[in-house]
mmCIF file of C-alpha atoms in Angstrom:
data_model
loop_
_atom_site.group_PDB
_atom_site.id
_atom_site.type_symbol
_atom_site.label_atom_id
_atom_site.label_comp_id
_atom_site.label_asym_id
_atom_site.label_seq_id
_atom_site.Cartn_x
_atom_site.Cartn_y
_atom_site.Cartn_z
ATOM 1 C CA UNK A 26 -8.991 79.473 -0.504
ATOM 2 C CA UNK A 27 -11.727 76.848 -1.501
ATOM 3 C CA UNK A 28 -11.687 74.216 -4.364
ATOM 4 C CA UNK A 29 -14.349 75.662 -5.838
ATOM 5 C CA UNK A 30 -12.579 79.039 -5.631
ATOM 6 C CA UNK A 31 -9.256 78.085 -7.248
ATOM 7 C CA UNK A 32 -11.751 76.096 -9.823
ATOM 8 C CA UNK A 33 -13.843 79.000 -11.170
ATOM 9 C CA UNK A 34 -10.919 81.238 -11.679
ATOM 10 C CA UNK A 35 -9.586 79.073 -13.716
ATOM 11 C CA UNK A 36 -12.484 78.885 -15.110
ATOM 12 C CA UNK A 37 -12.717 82.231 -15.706
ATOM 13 C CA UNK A 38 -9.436 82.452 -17.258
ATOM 14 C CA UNK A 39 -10.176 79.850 -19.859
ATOM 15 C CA UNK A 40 -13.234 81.384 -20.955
ATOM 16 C CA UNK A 41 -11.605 84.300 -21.914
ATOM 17 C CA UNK A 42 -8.590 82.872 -23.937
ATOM 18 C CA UNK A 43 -9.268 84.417 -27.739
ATOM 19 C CA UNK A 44 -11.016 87.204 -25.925
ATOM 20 C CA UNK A 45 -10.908 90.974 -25.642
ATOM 21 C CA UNK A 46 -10.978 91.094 -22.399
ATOM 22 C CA UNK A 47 -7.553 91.282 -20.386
ATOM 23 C CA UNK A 48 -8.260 90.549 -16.354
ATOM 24 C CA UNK A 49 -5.551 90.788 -13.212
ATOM 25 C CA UNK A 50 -5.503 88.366 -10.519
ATOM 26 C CA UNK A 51 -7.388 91.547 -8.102
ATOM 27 C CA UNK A 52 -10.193 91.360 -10.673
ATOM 28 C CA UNK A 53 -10.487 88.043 -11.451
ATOM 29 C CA UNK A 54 -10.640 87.061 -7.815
ATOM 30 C CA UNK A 55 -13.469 89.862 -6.797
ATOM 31 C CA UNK A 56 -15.295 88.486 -9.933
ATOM 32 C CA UNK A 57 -15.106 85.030 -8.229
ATOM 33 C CA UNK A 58 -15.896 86.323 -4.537
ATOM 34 C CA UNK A 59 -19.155 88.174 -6.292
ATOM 35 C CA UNK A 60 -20.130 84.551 -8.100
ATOM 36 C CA UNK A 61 -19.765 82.641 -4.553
ATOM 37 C CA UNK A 62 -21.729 85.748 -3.127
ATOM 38 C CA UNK A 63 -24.476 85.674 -5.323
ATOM 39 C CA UNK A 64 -24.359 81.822 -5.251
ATOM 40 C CA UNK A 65 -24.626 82.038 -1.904
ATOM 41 C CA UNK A 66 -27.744 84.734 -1.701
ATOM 42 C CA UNK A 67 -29.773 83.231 -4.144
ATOM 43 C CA UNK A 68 -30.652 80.230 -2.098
ATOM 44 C CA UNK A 69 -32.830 82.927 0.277
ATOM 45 C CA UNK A 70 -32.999 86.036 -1.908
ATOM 46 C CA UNK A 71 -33.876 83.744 -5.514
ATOM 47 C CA UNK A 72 -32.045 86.780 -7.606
ATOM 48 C CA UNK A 73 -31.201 84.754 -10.360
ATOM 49 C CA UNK A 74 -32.267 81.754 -11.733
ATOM 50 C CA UNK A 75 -29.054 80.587 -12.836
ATOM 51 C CA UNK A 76 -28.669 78.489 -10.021
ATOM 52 C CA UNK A 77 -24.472 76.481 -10.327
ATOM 53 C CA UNK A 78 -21.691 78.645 -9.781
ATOM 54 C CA UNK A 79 -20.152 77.495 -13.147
ATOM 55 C CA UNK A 80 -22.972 78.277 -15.162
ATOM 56 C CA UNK A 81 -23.718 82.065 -13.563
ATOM 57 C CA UNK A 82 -19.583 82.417 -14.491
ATOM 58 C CA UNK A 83 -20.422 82.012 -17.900
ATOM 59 C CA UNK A 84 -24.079 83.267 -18.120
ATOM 60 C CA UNK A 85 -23.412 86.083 -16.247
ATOM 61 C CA UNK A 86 -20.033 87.403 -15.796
ATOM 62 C CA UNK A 87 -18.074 86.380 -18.832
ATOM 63 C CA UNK A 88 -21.526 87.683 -20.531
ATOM 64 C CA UNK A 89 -20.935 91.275 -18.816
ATOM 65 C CA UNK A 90 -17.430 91.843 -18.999
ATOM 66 C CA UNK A 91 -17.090 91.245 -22.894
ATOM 67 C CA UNK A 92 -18.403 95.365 -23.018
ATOM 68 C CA UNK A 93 -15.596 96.737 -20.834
ATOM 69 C CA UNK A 94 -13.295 97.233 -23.583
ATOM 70 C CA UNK A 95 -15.454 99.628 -25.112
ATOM 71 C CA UNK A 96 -16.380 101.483 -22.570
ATOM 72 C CA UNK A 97 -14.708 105.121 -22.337
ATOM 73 C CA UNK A 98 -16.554 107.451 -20.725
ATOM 74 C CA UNK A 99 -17.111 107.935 -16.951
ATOM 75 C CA UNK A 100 -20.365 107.674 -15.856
ATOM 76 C CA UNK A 101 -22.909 104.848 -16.618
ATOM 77 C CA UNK A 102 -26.504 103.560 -14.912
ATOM 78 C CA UNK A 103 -27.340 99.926 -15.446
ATOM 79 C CA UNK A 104 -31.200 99.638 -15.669
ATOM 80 C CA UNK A 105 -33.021 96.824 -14.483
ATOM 81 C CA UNK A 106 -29.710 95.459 -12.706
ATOM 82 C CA UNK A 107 -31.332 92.396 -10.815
ATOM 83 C CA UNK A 108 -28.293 91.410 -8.277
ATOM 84 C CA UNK A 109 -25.947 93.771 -10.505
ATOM 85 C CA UNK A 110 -25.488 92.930 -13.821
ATOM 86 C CA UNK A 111 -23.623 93.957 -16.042
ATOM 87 C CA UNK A 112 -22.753 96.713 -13.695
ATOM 88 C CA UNK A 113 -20.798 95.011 -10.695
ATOM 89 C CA UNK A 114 -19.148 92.493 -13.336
ATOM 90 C CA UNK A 115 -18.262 95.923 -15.246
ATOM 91 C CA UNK A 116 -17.368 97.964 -12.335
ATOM 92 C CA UNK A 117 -14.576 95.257 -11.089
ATOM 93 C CA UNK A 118 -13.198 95.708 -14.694
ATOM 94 C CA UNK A 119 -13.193 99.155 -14.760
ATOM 95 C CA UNK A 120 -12.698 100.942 -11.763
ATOM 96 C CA UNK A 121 -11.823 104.589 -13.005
ATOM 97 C CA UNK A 122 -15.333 104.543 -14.016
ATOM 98 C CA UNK A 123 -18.728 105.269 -11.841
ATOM 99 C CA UNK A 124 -21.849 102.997 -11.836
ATOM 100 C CA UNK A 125 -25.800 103.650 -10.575
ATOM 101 C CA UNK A 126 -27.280 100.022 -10.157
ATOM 102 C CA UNK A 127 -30.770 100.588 -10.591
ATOM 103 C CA UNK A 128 -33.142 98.140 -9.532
ATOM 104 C CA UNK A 129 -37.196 98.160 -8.023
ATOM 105 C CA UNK A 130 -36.190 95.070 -4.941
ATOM 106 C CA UNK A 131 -35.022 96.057 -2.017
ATOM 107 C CA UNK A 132 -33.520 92.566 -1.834
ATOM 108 C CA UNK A 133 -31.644 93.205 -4.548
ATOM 109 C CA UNK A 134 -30.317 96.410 -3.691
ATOM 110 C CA UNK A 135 -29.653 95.033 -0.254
ATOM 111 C CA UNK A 136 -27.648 92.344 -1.794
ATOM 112 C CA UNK A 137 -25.464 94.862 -4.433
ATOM 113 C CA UNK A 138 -24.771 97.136 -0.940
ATOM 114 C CA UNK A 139 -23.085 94.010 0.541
ATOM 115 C CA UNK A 140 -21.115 93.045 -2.307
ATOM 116 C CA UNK A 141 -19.966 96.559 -2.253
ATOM 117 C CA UNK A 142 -18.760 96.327 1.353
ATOM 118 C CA UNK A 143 -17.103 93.083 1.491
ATOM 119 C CA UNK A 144 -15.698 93.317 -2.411
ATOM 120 C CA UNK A 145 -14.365 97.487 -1.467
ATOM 121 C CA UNK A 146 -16.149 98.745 -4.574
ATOM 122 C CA UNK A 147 -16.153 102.267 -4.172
ATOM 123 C CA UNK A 148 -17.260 102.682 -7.812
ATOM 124 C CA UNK A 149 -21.058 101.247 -7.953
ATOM 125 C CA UNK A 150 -24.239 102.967 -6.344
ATOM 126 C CA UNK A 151 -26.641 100.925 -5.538
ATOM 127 C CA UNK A 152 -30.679 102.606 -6.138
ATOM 128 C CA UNK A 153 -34.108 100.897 -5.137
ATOM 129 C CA UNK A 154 -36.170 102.454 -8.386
ATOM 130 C CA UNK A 155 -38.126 102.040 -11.476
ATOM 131 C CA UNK A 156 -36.599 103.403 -13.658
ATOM 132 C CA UNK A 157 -39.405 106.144 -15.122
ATOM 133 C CA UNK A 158 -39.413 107.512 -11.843
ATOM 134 C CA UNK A 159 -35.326 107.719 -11.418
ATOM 135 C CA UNK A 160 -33.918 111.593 -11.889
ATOM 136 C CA UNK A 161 -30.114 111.157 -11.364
ATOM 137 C CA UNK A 162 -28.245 114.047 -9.661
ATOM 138 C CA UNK A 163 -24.990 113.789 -12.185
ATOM 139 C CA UNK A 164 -24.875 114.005 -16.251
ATOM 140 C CA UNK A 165 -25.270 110.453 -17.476
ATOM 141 C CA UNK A 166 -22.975 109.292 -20.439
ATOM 142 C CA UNK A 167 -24.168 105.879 -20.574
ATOM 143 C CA UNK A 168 -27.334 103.714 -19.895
ATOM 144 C CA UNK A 169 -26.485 100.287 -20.145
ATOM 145 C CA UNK A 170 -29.095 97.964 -20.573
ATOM 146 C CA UNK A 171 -28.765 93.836 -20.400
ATOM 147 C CA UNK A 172 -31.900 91.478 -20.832
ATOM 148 C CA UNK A 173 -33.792 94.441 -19.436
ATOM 149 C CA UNK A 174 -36.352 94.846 -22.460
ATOM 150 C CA UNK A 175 -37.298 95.269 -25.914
ATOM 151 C CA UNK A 176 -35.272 98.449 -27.703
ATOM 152 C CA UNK A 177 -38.072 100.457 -27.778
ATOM 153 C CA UNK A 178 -39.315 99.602 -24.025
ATOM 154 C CA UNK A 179 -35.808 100.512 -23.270
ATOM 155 C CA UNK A 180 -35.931 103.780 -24.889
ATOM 156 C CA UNK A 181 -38.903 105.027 -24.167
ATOM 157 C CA UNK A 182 -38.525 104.306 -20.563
ATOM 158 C CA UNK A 183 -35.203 105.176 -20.073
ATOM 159 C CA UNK A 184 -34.674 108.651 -22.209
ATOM 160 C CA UNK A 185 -34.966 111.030 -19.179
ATOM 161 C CA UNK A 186 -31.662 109.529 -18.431
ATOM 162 C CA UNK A 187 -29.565 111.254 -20.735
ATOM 163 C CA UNK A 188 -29.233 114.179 -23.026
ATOM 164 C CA UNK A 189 -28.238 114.241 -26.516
ATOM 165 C CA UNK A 190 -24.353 113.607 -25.655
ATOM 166 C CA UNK A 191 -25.488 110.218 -24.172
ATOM 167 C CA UNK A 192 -25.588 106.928 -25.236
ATOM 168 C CA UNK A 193 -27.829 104.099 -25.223
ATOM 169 C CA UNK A 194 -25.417 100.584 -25.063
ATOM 170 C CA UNK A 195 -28.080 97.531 -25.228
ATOM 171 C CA UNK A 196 -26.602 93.996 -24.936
ATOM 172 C CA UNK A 197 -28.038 91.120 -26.943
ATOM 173 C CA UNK A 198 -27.374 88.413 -28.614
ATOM 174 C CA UNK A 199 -28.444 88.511 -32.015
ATOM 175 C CA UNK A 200 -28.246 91.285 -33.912
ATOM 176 C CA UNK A 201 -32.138 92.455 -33.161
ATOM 177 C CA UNK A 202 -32.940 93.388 -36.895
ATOM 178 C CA UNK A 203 -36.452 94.129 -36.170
ATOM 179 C CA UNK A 204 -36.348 95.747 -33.738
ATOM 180 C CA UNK A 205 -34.208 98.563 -34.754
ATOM 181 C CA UNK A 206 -36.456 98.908 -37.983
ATOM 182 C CA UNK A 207 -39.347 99.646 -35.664
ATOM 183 C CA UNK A 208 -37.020 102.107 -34.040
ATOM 184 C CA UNK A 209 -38.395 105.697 -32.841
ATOM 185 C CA UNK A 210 -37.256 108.346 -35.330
ATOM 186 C CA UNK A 211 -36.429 110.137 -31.785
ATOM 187 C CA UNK A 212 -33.375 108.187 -32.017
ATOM 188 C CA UNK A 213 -30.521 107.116 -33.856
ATOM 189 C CA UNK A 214 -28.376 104.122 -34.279
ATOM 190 C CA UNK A 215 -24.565 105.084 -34.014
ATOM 191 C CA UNK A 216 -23.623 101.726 -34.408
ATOM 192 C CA UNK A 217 -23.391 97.837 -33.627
ATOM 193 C CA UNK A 218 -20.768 95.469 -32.737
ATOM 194 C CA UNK A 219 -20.759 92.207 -32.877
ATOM 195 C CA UNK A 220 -18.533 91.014 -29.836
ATOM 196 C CA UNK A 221 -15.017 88.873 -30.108
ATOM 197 C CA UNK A 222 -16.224 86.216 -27.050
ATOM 198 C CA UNK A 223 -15.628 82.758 -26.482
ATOM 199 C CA UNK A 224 -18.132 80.184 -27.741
ATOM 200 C CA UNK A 225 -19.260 79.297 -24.851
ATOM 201 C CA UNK A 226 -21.369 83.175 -24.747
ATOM 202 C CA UNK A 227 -22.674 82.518 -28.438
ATOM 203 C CA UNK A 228 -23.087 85.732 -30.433
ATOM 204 C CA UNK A 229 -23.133 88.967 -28.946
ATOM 205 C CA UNK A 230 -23.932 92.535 -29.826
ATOM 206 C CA UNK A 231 -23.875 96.034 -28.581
ATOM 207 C CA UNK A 232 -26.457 98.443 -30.059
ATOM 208 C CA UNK A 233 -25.668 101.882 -29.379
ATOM 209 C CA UNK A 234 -28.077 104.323 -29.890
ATOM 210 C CA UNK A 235 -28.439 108.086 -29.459
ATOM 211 C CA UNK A 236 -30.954 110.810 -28.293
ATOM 212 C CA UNK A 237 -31.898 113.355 -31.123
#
């Protein structure tokens, strides 16, 4: 096991003191394995530009994982993924639940497909997509959307996904006031939550939204 290994899960664990978010040592060292991974990939593949280990722990894991309380249901797609995020962060936490990582770069899907192999997760699928063009072959209870686009963007492009038993979860930061005033009367807000994370993250809400 590497210094820098042992030194982001511990990390990890510190960032999420005062948290939500409970972790085992399984997940907490996949979540590691998928930081070196990525860390590792981006010199060639430039999939994030988040470029130190330490600050794509915090910026991008610790960042995904605050949702995973809250999510119940079974079957989600992550839009606009890039190398799998929220969705690989969220399917480590949550394996009883199902995950279509939809992306339009091969190199990104390529690089999700690995971390599937070497990290066992038998819970994420991959897609090379835009999204308008994306039919999915089970019922969707969840589109989960991170730094993908503006609310209505998101909507508009992504309502084929799911029916009126679906849910739209979009992670920001602040509370995007504006934006849900210029909201479609198509949909409805069900509600948003302002996150318990660590200070590091800042403020954090989910807005979930429903199909009329």
């Amino acid at each position: 096991m590497s210094e820098l290994f042992t030194q982001l899960e511990q990390q990890l664990e510190t960032c999420l003191l005062g948290s939500d978010v409970v972790t085992d040592k399984d997940q907490r060292d996949k979540l590691v394995n998928y930081v070196l991974m990525m860390h590792k990939w981006n010199k060639a593949y430039n999939l994030t530009s988040v470029r130190s280990p330490e600050q794509m722990l915090i910026k991008h894991i610790v960042d995904s994982i605050v949702v995973s309380p809250l999510l119940t249901e079974s079957q989600y797609i992550d839009v606009g993924t890039g190398p799998g995020l929220p969705g690989i962060p969220l399917a480590i936490m949550c394996p009883d639940k199902h995950f279509i990582l939809l992306d339009s770069l091969g190199k990104r899907v390529r690089f999700m497909k690995q971390v599937a192999y070497e990290l066992k997760l038998n819970n994420i699928q991959p897609v090379q997509s835009r999204v308008e063009n994306f039919i999915p072959s089970v019922k969707i209870d969840g589109v989960i959307s991170r730094a993908f686009a503006s609310l209505n963007d998101m909507l508009h492009w992504c309502q084929h996904l799911v029916d009126s038993q679906g849910v739209f979860w979009a992670l920001k930061g602040q509370l995007p006031t504006d934006e849900l005033a210029q909201m479609d009367d198509k949909f409805s807000l069900i509600e948003s939550i302002k996150l318990n994370v660590p200070d590091l993250i800042g403020e954090r809400h989910i807005i979930k939204i429903r199909k009329n």
